[in-house]
Short mmCIF file of C-alpha atoms in Angstrom, two decimals:
data_model
loop_
_atom_site.label_atom_id
_atom_site.label_comp_id
_atom_site.label_asym_id
_atom_site.label_seq_id
_atom_site.Cartn_x
_atom_site.Cartn_y
_atom_site.Cartn_z
CA TRP J 1 15.92 -39.56 -28.42
CA GLU J 2 17.49 -35.90 -29.25
CA LYS J 3 18.08 -34.90 -25.68
CA LYS J 4 20.32 -32.19 -26.46
CA ALA J 5 17.70 -30.56 -28.55
CA TYR J 6 15.41 -29.94 -25.77
CA LYS J 7 17.82 -28.12 -23.74
CA GLY J 8 16.10 -25.49 -21.26
CA GLY J 9 16.81 -22.87 -18.90
CA GLU J 10 16.19 -22.29 -15.21
CA LEU J 11 14.00 -19.83 -13.97
CA ALA J 12 15.45 -19.00 -10.83
CA GLY J 13 17.60 -15.97 -10.81
CA LYS J 14 15.67 -14.72 -13.99
CA ILE J 15 13.99 -11.60 -13.76
CA LEU J 16 10.22 -11.55 -14.82
CA GLY J 17 8.33 -8.17 -16.15
CA VAL J 18 4.90 -8.17 -15.59
CA LEU J 19 3.16 -5.61 -17.42
CA GLY J 20 -0.22 -5.04 -15.49
CA ILE J 21 -0.08 -5.92 -11.72
CA GLY J 22 -3.75 -6.24 -11.31
CA TYR J 23 -5.21 -9.45 -9.74
CA VAL J 24 -3.83 -11.98 -12.60
CA GLY J 25 -0.77 -10.23 -12.67
CA ALA J 26 -0.17 -10.25 -8.93
CA ARG J 27 -0.70 -14.08 -8.64
CA VAL J 28 1.70 -14.71 -11.59
CA ALA J 29 4.26 -12.58 -9.61
CA GLU J 30 3.51 -14.72 -6.49
CA LYS J 31 4.30 -17.72 -8.23
CA ALA J 32 7.26 -16.38 -10.13
CA ALA J 33 8.62 -15.34 -6.73
CA ALA J 34 8.29 -18.79 -5.31
CA LEU J 35 10.48 -20.16 -8.26
CA GLY J 36 13.39 -17.71 -7.37
CA MET J 37 12.60 -14.99 -9.95
CA LYS J 38 13.11 -11.36 -9.43
CA VAL J 39 9.92 -9.58 -10.37
CA LEU J 40 9.68 -6.07 -11.93
CA ALA J 41 6.22 -4.46 -12.40
CA CYS J 42 4.82 -1.71 -14.54
CA ASP J 43 1.32 -0.52 -14.20
CA PRO J 44 0.28 3.19 -14.09
CA LEU J 45 -2.89 2.35 -12.26
CA VAL J 46 -1.22 0.96 -9.21
CA SER J 47 0.72 2.80 -6.73
CA PRO J 48 4.44 1.63 -6.08
CA GLU J 49 3.49 0.44 -2.69
CA LYS J 50 0.73 -1.79 -3.93
CA ALA J 51 2.93 -3.29 -6.41
CA GLN J 52 5.42 -4.08 -3.72
CA GLU J 53 2.73 -5.55 -1.65
CA ARG J 54 1.86 -7.84 -4.38
CA GLY J 55 5.68 -9.14 -4.53
CA ALA J 56 6.99 -6.78 -7.58
CA GLU J 57 9.63 -4.12 -7.75
CA PRO J 58 7.58 -1.28 -9.41
CA CYS J 59 9.52 0.22 -12.51
CA GLU J 60 9.15 2.33 -15.76
CA LEU J 61 8.20 0.44 -18.93
CA GLU J 62 11.65 1.10 -20.43
CA ARG J 63 13.42 -0.43 -17.56
CA LEU J 64 11.08 -3.41 -17.74
CA ILE J 65 11.67 -4.11 -21.56
CA SER J 66 15.51 -3.45 -21.42
CA GLN J 67 16.22 -5.48 -18.31
CA CYS J 68 13.83 -8.51 -18.20
CA ASP J 69 14.36 -12.10 -19.45
CA TYR J 70 10.48 -13.12 -19.25
CA ILE J 71 7.62 -10.46 -20.07
CA SER J 72 4.30 -11.45 -19.20
CA LEU J 73 1.27 -9.40 -20.46
CA HIS J 74 -1.61 -8.51 -18.12
CA LEU J 75 -3.09 -5.39 -19.85
CA PRO J 76 -6.70 -4.53 -21.22
CA LYS J 77 -6.39 -3.48 -24.86
CA ASN J 78 -7.25 0.15 -25.15
CA GLU J 79 -5.85 3.39 -27.06
CA HIS J 80 -2.98 3.28 -24.70
CA THR J 81 -1.66 -0.36 -24.90
CA ALA J 82 -2.59 -1.20 -28.51
CA GLY J 83 0.43 -2.05 -30.36
CA LEU J 84 2.60 -1.32 -26.99
CA LEU J 85 5.03 -4.06 -28.24
CA ASN J 86 6.10 -3.24 -31.43
CA ALA J 87 9.32 -3.35 -33.83
CA GLY J 88 11.12 -0.54 -31.45
CA ALA J 89 10.07 -2.17 -28.46
CA PHE J 90 11.43 -5.71 -29.24
CA ALA J 91 14.68 -4.06 -30.47
CA ARG J 92 15.20 -2.38 -26.99
CA MET J 93 14.37 -5.77 -25.18
CA LYS J 94 17.21 -7.75 -23.75
CA PRO J 95 18.63 -10.28 -26.59
CA GLY J 96 16.82 -13.93 -26.02
CA VAL J 97 13.74 -12.48 -24.17
CA PHE J 98 10.63 -14.65 -23.73
CA LEU J 99 7.35 -13.08 -24.29
CA ILE J 100 3.86 -14.33 -22.89
CA ASN J 101 0.78 -12.72 -23.86
CA CYS J 102 -2.54 -14.26 -22.20
CA ALA J 103 -4.08 -10.78 -21.89
CA ARG J 104 -5.60 -9.15 -25.11
CA GLY J 105 -4.67 -9.49 -28.83
CA GLY J 106 -3.62 -6.27 -30.51
CA ILE J 107 -1.23 -5.28 -27.68
CA VAL J 108 1.83 -7.06 -29.48
CA VAL J 109 2.06 -6.13 -33.16
CA GLU J 110 2.29 -9.87 -34.43
CA ALA J 111 4.33 -8.90 -37.70
CA ASP J 112 6.96 -7.22 -35.46
CA LEU J 113 6.96 -10.44 -33.19
CA LEU J 114 7.46 -12.93 -35.92
CA GLN J 115 10.55 -10.45 -37.46
CA ALA J 116 11.96 -10.37 -33.88
CA LEU J 117 11.67 -14.38 -33.51
CA GLU J 118 13.23 -14.79 -36.79
CA THR J 119 16.62 -12.79 -35.90
CA GLY J 120 16.65 -14.18 -32.52
CA GLN J 121 16.10 -11.03 -30.61
CA VAL J 122 12.98 -12.97 -29.22
CA ALA J 123 13.74 -16.40 -28.25
CA GLY J 124 10.49 -17.70 -27.81
CA ALA J 125 7.00 -16.52 -27.10
CA GLY J 126 3.86 -18.02 -25.71
CA ILE J 127 0.65 -16.69 -27.21
CA ASP J 128 -3.06 -17.17 -26.12
CA VAL J 129 -4.89 -13.99 -28.18
CA TYR J 130 -4.34 -12.67 -31.12
CA GLU J 131 -4.89 -9.58 -33.46
CA THR J 132 -7.74 -11.45 -35.27
CA GLU J 133 -9.77 -14.48 -33.74
CA PRO J 134 -9.68 -16.82 -35.29
CA PRO J 135 -6.32 -16.01 -36.85
CA THR J 136 -6.26 -15.82 -40.61
CA ASP J 137 -2.35 -15.50 -40.93
CA TRP J 138 -0.79 -18.72 -39.56
CA ALA J 139 3.19 -17.70 -39.77
CA LEU J 140 3.42 -16.72 -36.14
CA ILE J 141 1.62 -19.78 -34.72
CA LYS J 142 3.45 -21.87 -36.93
CA HIS J 143 6.72 -20.77 -35.80
CA PRO J 144 9.10 -23.25 -34.15
CA ALA J 145 9.68 -20.99 -31.36
CA VAL J 146 5.91 -20.42 -30.48
CA ILE J 147 3.60 -21.93 -28.40
CA ALA J 148 0.12 -21.04 -29.29
CA THR J 149 -3.04 -21.83 -27.63
CA PRO J 150 -6.56 -20.73 -29.03
CA HIS J 151 -7.66 -18.37 -26.24
CA ILE J 152 -8.47 -20.67 -23.74
CA GLY J 153 -6.28 -19.33 -20.61
CA ALA J 154 -9.09 -19.79 -18.41
CA ALA J 155 -10.41 -22.97 -19.84
CA THR J 156 -10.01 -25.47 -17.06
CA ALA J 157 -12.86 -27.37 -15.09
CA GLU J 158 -12.25 -25.45 -12.07
CA ALA J 159 -12.41 -22.10 -13.44
CA GLN J 160 -15.52 -22.79 -15.25
CA ILE J 161 -17.08 -23.66 -11.81
CA VAL J 162 -15.65 -20.33 -9.98
CA VAL J 163 -17.21 -18.47 -12.93
CA ALA J 164 -20.46 -20.40 -12.45
CA GLU J 165 -20.38 -19.56 -8.87
CA MET J 166 -19.71 -15.88 -9.49
CA ILE J 167 -22.50 -15.78 -11.78
CA ARG J 168 -24.92 -17.53 -8.98
CA THR J 169 -24.00 -15.12 -6.59
CA LYS J 170 -24.34 -12.03 -8.28
CA ALA J 171 -27.68 -13.03 -9.77
CA LYS J 172 -28.96 -13.68 -6.19
CA ARG J 173 -27.69 -10.49 -5.14
CA ARG J 174 -29.34 -8.72 -7.93
CA LEU J 175 -32.48 -10.57 -7.40
CA ARG J 176 -32.86 -9.70 -3.72
CA ALA J 177 -32.07 -5.81 -4.58
CA PHE J 178 -33.91 -5.40 -7.58
CA PRO J 179 -36.92 -8.15 -7.96
CA PRO J 180 -37.49 -8.37 -11.63
CA ALA J 181 -40.80 -7.02 -13.27
CA PHE J 182 -40.93 -10.10 -15.77
CA TRP J 183 -38.59 -12.80 -17.46
CA ALA J 184 -38.47 -12.54 -21.00
CA SER J 185 -36.95 -14.88 -23.65
CA PRO J 186 -38.59 -15.59 -27.26
CA LYS J 187 -36.64 -19.21 -27.15
CA VAL J 188 -38.31 -20.50 -24.05
CA SER J 189 -41.92 -21.59 -23.66
CA ALA J 190 -43.48 -20.03 -20.69
CA ARG J 191 -46.34 -19.78 -18.32
CA THR J 192 -47.86 -17.12 -16.01
CA PRO J 193 -47.13 -17.37 -12.52
CA LYS J 194 -50.08 -18.53 -10.25
CA GLY J 195 -52.11 -15.52 -9.09
CA VAL J 196 -50.91 -12.98 -11.72
CA THR J 197 -53.46 -11.64 -14.14
CA SER J 198 -52.30 -8.74 -16.33
CA ASN J 199 -52.51 -7.81 -19.87
CA ILE J 200 -48.95 -8.79 -20.37
CA GLN J 201 -48.33 -11.89 -22.63
CA PRO J 202 -47.93 -15.16 -20.98
CA THR J 203 -44.73 -15.99 -23.03
CA THR J 204 -43.38 -12.97 -20.97
CA PHE J 205 -43.13 -15.03 -18.07
CA ILE J 206 -40.40 -18.18 -17.81
CA VAL J 207 -40.31 -20.50 -14.93
CA ARG J 208 -37.34 -23.20 -15.65
CA SER J 209 -38.27 -25.20 -12.58
CA GLU J 210 -40.66 -25.17 -9.44
CA HIS J 211 -37.46 -24.96 -7.24
CA PHE J 212 -36.23 -21.84 -8.99
CA TRP J 213 -39.71 -19.97 -8.88
CA LYS J 214 -40.31 -21.09 -5.01
CA ASN J 215 -36.91 -19.37 -4.25
CA LEU J 216 -37.98 -16.01 -5.91
CA GLN J 217 -39.38 -13.24 -3.76
CA ARG J 218 -43.20 -13.74 -4.97
CA THR J 219 -44.58 -10.72 -3.23
CA SER J 220 -42.06 -8.11 -4.74
CA LEU J 221 -42.08 -9.75 -8.06
CA ARG J 222 -46.19 -9.59 -8.25
CA ARG J 223 -45.75 -5.78 -7.01
CA SER J 224 -43.71 -5.33 -9.72
CA VAL J 225 -45.57 -6.84 -12.27
CA ASP J 226 -48.63 -5.16 -11.16
CA ARG J 227 -47.04 -1.78 -11.49
CA LEU J 228 -46.52 -2.36 -15.08
CA ALA J 229 -49.78 -3.81 -15.68
CA PRO J 230 -52.42 -3.37 -13.18
CA ARG J 231 -54.63 -6.26 -12.51
CA GLU J 232 -58.34 -5.70 -13.58
CA LYS J 233 -60.70 -5.47 -10.77
CA ALA J 234 -64.08 -6.55 -11.06
CA SER J 235 -66.50 -3.76 -10.03
CA ALA J 236 -68.80 -4.47 -7.21
CA PRO J 237 -72.59 -4.93 -7.83
CA ARG J 238 -74.51 -1.81 -7.14
CA LYS J 239 -77.32 -1.89 -4.44
CA SER J 240 -80.62 -1.24 -6.04
#
């Protein structure tokens, strides 16, 4: 019952730095503001006006690194962001800063973060992504000032439902705009749609359920199939 060992700190009045103020970064800024935090944002792809609309004060990277109590990453990994937070960046941060990386592994140099944690320059880190997945070096993950999760930032029941709905909606739009010529999969047994005769192998066609097939645009699908493999028409008998 060591209550003193678990003394925390309040978020109200602290400064959160959001690196990347896109959709996710904007949602983080919104929630942080609701907790009484001041939010700074650095994103070269977002205009200062748009960053302000999303509840953050736009600033340069150096100001964000040096002034923030908490830094949350919401960036893609590319040639500009790989190794962005390294030993030099940690040295310029406010002593006792907290770092959260739920974006992409490789943006943070893990060896440098571990060293900053050992010296106390970084007070703690929350990590969901890693340079190598699964990790091969567990020293950072096992550090007492680190909370680590195995790249499951979106692994909630609700998020999976949203993703499924997004896939369904995009698939419907795609099918309506570009009816498929055929469905192919070597792992699923198949049968040729009724009324379609062609030199395409029957295993090319997949019908998972009658409900699925009935909702496809049959006429457009058959036209597409015929363009790829015209039907063999029996020649009419000649009159003698």
